[in-house]
Coordinates of C-alpha atoms and ligand atoms in Angstrom, one line a residue:
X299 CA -85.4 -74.7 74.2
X300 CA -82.3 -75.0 75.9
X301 CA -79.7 -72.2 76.9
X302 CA -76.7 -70.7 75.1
X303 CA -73.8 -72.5 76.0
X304 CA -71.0 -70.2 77.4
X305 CA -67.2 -71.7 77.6
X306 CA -68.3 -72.5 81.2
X307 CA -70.1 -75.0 79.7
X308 CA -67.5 -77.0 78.4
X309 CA -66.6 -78.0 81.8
X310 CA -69.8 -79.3 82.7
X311 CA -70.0 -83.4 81.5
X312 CA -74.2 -82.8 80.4
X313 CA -72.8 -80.4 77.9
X314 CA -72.2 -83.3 76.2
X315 CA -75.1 -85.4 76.4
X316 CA -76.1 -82.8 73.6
X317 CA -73.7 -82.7 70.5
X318 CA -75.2 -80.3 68.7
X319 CA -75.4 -77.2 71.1
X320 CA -72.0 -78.0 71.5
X321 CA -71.4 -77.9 68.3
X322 CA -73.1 -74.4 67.9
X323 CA -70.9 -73.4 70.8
X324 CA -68.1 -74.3 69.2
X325 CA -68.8 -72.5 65.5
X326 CA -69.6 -68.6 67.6
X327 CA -66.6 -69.2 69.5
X328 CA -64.2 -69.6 66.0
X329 CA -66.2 -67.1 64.3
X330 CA -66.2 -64.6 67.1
X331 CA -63.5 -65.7 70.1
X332 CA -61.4 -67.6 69.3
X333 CA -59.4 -67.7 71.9
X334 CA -62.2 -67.0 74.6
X335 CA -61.8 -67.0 78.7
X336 CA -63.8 -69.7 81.1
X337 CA -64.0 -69.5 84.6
X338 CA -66.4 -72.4 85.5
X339 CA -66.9 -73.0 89.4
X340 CA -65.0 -75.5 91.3
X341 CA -62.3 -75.1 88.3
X342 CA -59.0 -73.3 87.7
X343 CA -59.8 -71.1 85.3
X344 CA -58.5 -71.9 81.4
X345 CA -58.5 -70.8 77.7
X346 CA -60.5 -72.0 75.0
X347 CA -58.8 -72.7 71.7
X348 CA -61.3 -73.4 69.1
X349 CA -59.7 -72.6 65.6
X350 CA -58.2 -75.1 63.6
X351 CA -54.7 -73.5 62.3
X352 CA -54.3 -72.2 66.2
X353 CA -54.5 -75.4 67.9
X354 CA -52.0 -77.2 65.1
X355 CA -49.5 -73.9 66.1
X356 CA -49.9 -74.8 69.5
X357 CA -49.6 -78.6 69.4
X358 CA -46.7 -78.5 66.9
X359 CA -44.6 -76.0 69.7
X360 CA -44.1 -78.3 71.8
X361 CA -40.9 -76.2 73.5
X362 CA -43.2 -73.2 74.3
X363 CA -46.4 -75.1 75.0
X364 CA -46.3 -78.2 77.9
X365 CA -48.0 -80.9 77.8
X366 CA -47.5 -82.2 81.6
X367 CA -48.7 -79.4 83.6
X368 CA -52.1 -79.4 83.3
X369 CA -53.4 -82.2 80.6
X370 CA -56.9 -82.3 81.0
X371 CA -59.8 -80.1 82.9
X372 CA -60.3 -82.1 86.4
X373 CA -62.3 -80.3 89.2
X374 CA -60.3 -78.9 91.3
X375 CA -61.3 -81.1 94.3
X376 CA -59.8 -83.9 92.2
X377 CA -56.4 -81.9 91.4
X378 CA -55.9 -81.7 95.3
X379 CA -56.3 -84.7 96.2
X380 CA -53.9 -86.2 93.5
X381 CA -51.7 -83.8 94.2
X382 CA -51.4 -84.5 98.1
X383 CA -51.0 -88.2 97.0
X384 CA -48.5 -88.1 93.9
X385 CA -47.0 -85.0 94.0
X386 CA -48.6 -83.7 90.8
X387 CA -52.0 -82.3 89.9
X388 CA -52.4 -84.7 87.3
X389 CA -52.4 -87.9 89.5
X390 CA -50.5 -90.4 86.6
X391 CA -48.3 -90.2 84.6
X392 CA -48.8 -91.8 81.0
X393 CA -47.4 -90.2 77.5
X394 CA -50.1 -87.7 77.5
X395 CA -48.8 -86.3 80.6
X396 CA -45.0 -85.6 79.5
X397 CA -43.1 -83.3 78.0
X398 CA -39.7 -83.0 75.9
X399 CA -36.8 -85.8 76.0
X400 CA -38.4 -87.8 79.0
X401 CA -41.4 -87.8 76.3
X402 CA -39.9 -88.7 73.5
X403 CA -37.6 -91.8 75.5
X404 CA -41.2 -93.3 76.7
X405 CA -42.7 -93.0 73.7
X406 CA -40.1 -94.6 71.3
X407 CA -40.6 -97.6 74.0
X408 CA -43.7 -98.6 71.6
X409 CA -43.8 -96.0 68.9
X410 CA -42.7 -99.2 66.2
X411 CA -45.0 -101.9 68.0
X412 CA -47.6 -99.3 67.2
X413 CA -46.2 -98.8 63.9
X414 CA -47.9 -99.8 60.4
X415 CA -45.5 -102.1 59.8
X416 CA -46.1 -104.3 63.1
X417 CA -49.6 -103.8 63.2
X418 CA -50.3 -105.4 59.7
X419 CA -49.9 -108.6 60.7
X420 CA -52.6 -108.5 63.4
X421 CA -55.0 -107.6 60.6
X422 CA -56.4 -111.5 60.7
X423 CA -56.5 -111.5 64.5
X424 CA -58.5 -108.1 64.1
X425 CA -61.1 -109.5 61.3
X426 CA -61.8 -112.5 63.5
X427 CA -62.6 -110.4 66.1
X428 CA -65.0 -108.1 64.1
X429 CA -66.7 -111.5 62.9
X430 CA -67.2 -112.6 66.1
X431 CA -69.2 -109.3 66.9
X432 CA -70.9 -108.9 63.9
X433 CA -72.0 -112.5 64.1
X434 CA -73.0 -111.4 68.4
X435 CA -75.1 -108.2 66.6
X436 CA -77.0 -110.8 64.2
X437 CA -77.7 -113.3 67.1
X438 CA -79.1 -110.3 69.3
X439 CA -82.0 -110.9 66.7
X440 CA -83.4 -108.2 64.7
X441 CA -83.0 -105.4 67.5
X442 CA -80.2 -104.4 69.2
X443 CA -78.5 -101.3 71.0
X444 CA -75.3 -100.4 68.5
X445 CA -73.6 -98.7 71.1
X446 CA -74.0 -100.5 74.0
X447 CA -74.4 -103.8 73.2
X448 CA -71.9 -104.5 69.8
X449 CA -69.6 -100.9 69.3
X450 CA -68.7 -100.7 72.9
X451 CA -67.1 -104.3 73.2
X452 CA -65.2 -104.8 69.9
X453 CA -62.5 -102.4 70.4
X454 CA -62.1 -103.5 74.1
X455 CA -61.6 -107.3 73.5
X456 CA -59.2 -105.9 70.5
X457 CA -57.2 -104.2 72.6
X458 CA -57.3 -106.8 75.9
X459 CA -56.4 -109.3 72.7
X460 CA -53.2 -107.3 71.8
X461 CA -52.0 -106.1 75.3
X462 CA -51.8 -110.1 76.3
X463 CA -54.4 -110.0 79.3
X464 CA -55.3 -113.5 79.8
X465 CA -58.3 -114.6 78.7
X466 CA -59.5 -115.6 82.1
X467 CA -59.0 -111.4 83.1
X468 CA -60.4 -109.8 80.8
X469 CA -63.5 -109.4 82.7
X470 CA -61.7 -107.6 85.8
X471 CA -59.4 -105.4 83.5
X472 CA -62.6 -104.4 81.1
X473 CA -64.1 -103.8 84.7
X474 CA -61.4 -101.2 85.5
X475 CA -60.9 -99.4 82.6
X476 CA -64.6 -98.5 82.0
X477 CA -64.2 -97.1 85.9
X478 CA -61.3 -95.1 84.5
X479 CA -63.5 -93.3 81.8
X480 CA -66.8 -91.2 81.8
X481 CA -67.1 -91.6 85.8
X482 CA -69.9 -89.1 85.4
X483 CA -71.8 -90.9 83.6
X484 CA -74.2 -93.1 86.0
X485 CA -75.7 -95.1 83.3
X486 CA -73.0 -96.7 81.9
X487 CA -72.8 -100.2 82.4
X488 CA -70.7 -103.2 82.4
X489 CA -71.2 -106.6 80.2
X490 CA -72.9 -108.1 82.8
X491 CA -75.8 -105.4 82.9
X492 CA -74.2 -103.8 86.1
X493 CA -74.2 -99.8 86.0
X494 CA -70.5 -99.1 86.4
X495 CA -71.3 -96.9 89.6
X496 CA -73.0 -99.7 91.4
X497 CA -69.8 -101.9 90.8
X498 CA -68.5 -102.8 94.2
X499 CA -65.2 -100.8 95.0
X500 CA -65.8 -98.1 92.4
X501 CA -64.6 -95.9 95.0
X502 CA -60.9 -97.3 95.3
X503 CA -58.3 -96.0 93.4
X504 CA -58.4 -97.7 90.1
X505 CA -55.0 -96.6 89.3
X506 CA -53.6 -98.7 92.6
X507 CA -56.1 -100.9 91.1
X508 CA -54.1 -101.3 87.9
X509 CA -50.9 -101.5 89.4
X510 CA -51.4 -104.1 91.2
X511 CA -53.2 -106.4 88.5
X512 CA -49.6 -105.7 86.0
X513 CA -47.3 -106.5 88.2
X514 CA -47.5 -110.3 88.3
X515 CA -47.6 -109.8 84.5
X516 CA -45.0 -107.3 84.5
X517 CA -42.9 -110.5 85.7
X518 CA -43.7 -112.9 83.7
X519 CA -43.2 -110.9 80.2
X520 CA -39.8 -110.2 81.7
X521 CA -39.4 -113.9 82.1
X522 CA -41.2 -114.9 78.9
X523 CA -41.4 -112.2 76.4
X524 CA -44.0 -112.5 73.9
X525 CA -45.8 -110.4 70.9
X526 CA -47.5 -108.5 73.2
X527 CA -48.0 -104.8 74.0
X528 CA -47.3 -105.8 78.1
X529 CA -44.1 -107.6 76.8
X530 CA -43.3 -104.5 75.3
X531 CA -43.8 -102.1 77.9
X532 CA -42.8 -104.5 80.7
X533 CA -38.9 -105.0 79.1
X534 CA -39.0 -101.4 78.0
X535 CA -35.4 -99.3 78.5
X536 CA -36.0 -95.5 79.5
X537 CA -32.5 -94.1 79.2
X538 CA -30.8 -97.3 79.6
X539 CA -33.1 -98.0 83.1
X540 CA -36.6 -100.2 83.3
X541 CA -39.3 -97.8 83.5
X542 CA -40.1 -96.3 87.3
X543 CA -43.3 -97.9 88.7
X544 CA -45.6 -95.2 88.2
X545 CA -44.6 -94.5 84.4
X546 CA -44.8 -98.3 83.8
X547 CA -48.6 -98.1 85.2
X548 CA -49.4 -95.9 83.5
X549 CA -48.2 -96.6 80.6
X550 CA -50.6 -99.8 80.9
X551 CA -53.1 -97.8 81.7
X552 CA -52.8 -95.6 78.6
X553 CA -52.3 -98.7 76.4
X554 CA -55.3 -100.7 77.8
X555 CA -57.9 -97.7 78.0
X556 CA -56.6 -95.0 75.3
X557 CA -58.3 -96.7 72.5
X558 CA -61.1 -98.1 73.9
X559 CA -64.5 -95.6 73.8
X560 CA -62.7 -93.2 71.6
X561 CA -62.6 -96.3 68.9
X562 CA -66.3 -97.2 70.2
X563 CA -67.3 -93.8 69.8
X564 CA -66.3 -93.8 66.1
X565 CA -67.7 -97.1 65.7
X566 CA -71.0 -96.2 67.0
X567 CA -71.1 -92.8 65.9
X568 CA -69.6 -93.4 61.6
X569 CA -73.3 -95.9 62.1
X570 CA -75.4 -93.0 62.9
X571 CA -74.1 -90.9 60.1
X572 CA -74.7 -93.5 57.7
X573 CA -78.2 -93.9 59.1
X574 CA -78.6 -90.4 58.9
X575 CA -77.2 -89.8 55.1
X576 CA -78.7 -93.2 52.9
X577 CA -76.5 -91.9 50.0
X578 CA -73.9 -91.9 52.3
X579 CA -74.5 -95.4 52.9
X580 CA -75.2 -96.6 49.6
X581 CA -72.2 -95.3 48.7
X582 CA -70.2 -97.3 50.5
X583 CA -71.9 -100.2 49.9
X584 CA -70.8 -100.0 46.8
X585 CA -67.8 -99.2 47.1
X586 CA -65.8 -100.6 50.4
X587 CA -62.5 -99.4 48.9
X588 CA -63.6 -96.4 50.2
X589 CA -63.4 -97.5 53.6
X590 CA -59.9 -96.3 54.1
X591 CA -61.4 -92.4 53.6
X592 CA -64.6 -93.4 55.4
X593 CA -63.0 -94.7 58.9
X594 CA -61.2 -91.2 58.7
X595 CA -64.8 -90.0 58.1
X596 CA -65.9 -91.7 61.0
X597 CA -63.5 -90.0 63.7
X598 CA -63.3 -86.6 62.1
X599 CA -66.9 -86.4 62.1
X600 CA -67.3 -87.8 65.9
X601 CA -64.3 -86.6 67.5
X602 CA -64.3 -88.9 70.8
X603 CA -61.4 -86.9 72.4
X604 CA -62.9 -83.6 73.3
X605 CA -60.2 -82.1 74.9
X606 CA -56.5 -81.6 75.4
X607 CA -54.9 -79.1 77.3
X608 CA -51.2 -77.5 77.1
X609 CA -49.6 -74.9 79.4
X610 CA -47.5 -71.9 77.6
X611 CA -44.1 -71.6 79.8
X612 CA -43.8 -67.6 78.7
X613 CA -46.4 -65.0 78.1
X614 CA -48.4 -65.7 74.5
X615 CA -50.4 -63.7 72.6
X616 CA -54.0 -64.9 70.6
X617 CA -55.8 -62.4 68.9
X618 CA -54.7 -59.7 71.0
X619 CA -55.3 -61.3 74.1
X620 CA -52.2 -62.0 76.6
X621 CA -52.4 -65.8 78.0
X622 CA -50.0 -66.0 80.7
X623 CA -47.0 -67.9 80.9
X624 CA -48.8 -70.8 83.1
X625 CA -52.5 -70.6 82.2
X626 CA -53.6 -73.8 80.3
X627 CA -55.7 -73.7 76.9
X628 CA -57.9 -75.9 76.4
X629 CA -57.4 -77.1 72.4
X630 CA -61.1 -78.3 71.3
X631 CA -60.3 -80.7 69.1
X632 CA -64.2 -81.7 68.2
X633 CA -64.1 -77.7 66.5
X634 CA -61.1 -78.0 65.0
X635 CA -62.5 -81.0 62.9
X636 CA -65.6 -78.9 61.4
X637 CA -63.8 -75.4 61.1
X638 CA -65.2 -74.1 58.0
X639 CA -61.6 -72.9 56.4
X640 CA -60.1 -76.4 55.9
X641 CA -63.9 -78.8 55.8
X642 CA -66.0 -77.4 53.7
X643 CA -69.4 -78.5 54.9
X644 CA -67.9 -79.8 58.0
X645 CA -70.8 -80.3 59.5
X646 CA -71.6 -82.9 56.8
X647 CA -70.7 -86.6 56.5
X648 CA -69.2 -87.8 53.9
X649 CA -67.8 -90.9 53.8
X650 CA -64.9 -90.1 50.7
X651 CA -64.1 -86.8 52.3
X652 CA -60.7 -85.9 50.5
X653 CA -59.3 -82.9 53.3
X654 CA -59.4 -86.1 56.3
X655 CA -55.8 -86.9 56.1
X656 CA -55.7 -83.2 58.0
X657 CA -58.8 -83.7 60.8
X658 CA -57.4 -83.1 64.4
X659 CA -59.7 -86.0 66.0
X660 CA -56.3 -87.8 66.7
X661 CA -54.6 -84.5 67.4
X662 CA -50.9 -83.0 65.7
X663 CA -47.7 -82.5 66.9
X664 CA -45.2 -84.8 69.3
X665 CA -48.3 -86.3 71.2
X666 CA -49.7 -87.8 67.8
X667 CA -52.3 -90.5 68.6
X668 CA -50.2 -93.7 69.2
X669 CA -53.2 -95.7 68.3
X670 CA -54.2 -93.4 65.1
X671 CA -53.3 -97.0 62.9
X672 CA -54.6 -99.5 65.7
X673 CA -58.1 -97.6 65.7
X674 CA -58.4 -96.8 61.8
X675 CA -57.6 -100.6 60.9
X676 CA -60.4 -101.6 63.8
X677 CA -62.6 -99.3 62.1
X678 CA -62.4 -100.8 58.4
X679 CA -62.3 -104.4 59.9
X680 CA -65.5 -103.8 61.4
X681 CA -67.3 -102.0 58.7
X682 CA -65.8 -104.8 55.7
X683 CA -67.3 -107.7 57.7
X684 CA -70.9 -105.6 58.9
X685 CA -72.0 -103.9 55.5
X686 CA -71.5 -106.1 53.2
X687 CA -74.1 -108.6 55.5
X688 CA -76.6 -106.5 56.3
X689 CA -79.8 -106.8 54.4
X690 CA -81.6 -103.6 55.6
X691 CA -81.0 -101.5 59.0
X692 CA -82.6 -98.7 60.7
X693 CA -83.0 -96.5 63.6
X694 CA -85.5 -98.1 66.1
X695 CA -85.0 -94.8 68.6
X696 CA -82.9 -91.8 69.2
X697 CA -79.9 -92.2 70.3
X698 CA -78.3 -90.5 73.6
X699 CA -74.5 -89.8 74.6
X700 CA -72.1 -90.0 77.1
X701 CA -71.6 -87.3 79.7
X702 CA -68.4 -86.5 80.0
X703 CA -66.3 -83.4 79.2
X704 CA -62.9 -85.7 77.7
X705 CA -63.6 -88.9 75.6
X706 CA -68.0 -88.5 74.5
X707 CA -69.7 -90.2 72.2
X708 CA -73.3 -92.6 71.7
X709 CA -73.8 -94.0 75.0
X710 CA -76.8 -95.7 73.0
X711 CA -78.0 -96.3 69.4
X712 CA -80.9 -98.3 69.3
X713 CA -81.5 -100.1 65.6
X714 CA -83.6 -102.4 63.6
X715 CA -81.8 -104.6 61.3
X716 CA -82.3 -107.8 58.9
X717 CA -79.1 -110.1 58.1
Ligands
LIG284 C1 -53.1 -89.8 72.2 C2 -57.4 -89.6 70.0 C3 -57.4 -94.4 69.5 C4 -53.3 -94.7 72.1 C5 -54.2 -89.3 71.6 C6 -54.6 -87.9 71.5 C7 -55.8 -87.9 70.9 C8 -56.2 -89.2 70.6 C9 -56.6 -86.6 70.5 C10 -53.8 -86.7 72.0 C11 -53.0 -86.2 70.8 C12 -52.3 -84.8 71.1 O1 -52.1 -84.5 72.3 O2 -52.0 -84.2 70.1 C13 -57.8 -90.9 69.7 C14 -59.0 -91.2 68.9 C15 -59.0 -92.6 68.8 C16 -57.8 -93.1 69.4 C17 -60.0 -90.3 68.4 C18 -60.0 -93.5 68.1 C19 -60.8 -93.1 67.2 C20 -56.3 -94.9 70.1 C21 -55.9 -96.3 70.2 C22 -54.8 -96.4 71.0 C23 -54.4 -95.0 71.4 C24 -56.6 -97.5 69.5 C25 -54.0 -97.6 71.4 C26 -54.5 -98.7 71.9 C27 -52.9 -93.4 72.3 C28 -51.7 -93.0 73.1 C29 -51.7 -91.6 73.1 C30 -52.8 -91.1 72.4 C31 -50.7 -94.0 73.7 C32 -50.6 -90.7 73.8 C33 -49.5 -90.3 72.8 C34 -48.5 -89.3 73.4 O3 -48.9 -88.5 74.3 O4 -47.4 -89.4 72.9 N1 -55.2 -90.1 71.0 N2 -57.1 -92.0 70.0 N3 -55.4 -94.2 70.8 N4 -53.5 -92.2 71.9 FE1 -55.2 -92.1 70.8

């Protein structure tokens, strides 16, 4: 029997390994504090947000509410040292990070590359790709690991595929940006086998790291602009100027690891919930038009991003508490996707949910999810090439999960399956 998490919990990255205490957390705190205090050790102290129609009020105020001063929950060991070496508690400086016009000028630099309408015509290159890893899964030979061996690597070589990394790097910059994520987790591991902690180097700054890998590229896209997402970011005009050095890293940085295991996590996790509901699946056997509801399904009912956090600039009142004008809130956006007054049954999967259009997995507001169309479109591909393949599949364990208190989801889903 394990303990009752507290909000303290929510800062602790084994929290996580365990979705559905979490979960229960989550459901006490919207029923009975909603807006509730934590003051975890080795951490500033923050506000929990956990009610759906509170956190879309929040996100949607952008003016009162900033994005930039403190983003995400770091320890504050980690704050100080960024903030001795950039300037800023948050160490980078990608979208995520800023607020108001500066915001808005970065983010129109690839709002339409991100856009339906350019996106569409990479729906091909994105099939291909989702062959080539269903057709990896079937050659893995009647067992495999979901997570770790198939979900994991689609949306990576999608997304290497899109920025433009050469073919030749792909290994080095999908090297990096698993560094970048879940660097509590010791078990994660790279292609190779390699646990990610063991990789030479891990200790160096990854964003230096980063920096220096783009800039060669930087320079050539500026020389020979192509289709690319570097192209588009490397001749992108902030306010008539190239971006500054630091923004334009970042910006890769955001590009290259954003949608990476929050897709994964929606891959690996819309699997389990199948496995777990055999009408679910049947149903969508049937019927893969509904795979347009389902991927929504998928990353409403996982949530991969657990966590944003935004910074009210005057004094706010929540339910007759007083959260002062610089405290941060942290805006659970895992509970806002099950809160009982807009999914009914939220806890439930179901893959031709009609309220999705509505779920917070990719957030609300001026910060949108970029990627909301990128990841949705990786999702159907996938699932349009797998089901309709698969002769039977089951699970061959029980699955475990990520440790980490910002982007969770299966570390590992062992299955049995016939082709
Ligand atoms: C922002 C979730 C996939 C790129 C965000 C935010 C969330 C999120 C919660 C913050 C929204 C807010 O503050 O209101 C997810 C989930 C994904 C996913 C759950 C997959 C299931 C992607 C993909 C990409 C991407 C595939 C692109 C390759 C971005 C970018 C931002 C962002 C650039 C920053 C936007 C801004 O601050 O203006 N995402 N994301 N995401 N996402 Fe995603």
């Amino acid at each position: 029997m394990t303990d009752l998490l507290t909000p303290e919990s929510l800062a602790r990255p084994s929290t996580f390994a365990n979705p559905d205490a979490v979960y229960d957390l989550y459901s006490r705190l919207r029923r009975e504090s909603p807006l509730a205090r934590a003051e975890p050790r080795g951490y500033r102290p923050f506000w929990v947000m956990t009610r759906y129609e509170d956190i879309v009020a929040v996100e949607r105020n952008a003016e009162l509410y900033a994005a930039g001063e403190r983003t995400v929950l770091l320890p504050e060991k980690v704050e100080a040292i960024y903030e001795a070496k950039y300037g800023d508690r948050n160490g980078v400086k990608p979208l995520t990070h800023m607020d108001g016009a500066y915001h808005r000028a970065h983010r129109s630099v690839t709002m339409d590359w991100f856009g339906a309408k350019n996106l569409r015509k990479f729906e091909p290159t994105i099939a291909t790709i989702a062959k080539e890893f269903v057709d990896r899964m079937e050659d893995l030979g009647g067992e495999c690991d979901f997570s770790a061996d198939v979900a994991y690597w689609f949306p990576l070589r999608v997304v290497m595929t899109l920025m433009g990394v050469p073919k030749e790097d792909e290994a080095h910059v999908l090297r990096l940006t698993q560094r970048l994520f879940s660097p509590a987790d010791k078990d994660l591991k790279t292609q190779a086998g390699e646990k990610v902690a063991s990789v030479p180097g891990v200790s160096r700054d990854v964003f230096a790291e980063f920096g220096d890998y783009y800039r060669d590229l930087t320079e050539d896209r500026r020389k020979n602009p192509r289709d690319d997402i570097i192209s588009t970011i490397a001749n992108g005009v902030v306010n008539g100027c190239p971006m500054a050095e630091r923004e334009m890293t970042s910006y890769y940085v955001i590009a290259s690891t954003a949608g990476h295991d929050t897709t994964a996590a929606s891959i690996g996790g819309g699997l389990l919930g199948l496995l777990q509901s055999p009408d679910e699946m049947e149903k969508l056997r049937a019927d893969t038009g509904l795979l347009g509801l389902a991927a929504e399904e998928f990353v409403r009912w996982t949530a991969p991003v657990k966590h944003f956090m935004r910074t009210p600039k005057e004094d706010v009142d929540w339910h007759g508490t007083t959260v002062k004008a610089g405290e941060a809130i942290m805006l659970c956006y895992p509970s806002a996707c099950r809160d009982e007054t807009i999914f009914p049954d939220g806890d439930k999967f179901l893959v031709d949910r009609k309220s999705n259009p509505a779920h917070l997995a990719f957030g609300n507001g001026p910060h949108f999810c970029l990627g909301k169309f990128l990841a949705t479109m990786e999702i159907k591909a996938f699932y349009a090439e797998l089901l309709p393949r698969l002769k039977h599949i089951e699970l061959a364990g029980d699955p475990t999960y990520i440790e980490s208190t910002f982007v969770s989801g299966l570390k590992t889903l062992p299955v049995r399956v016939r082709f």
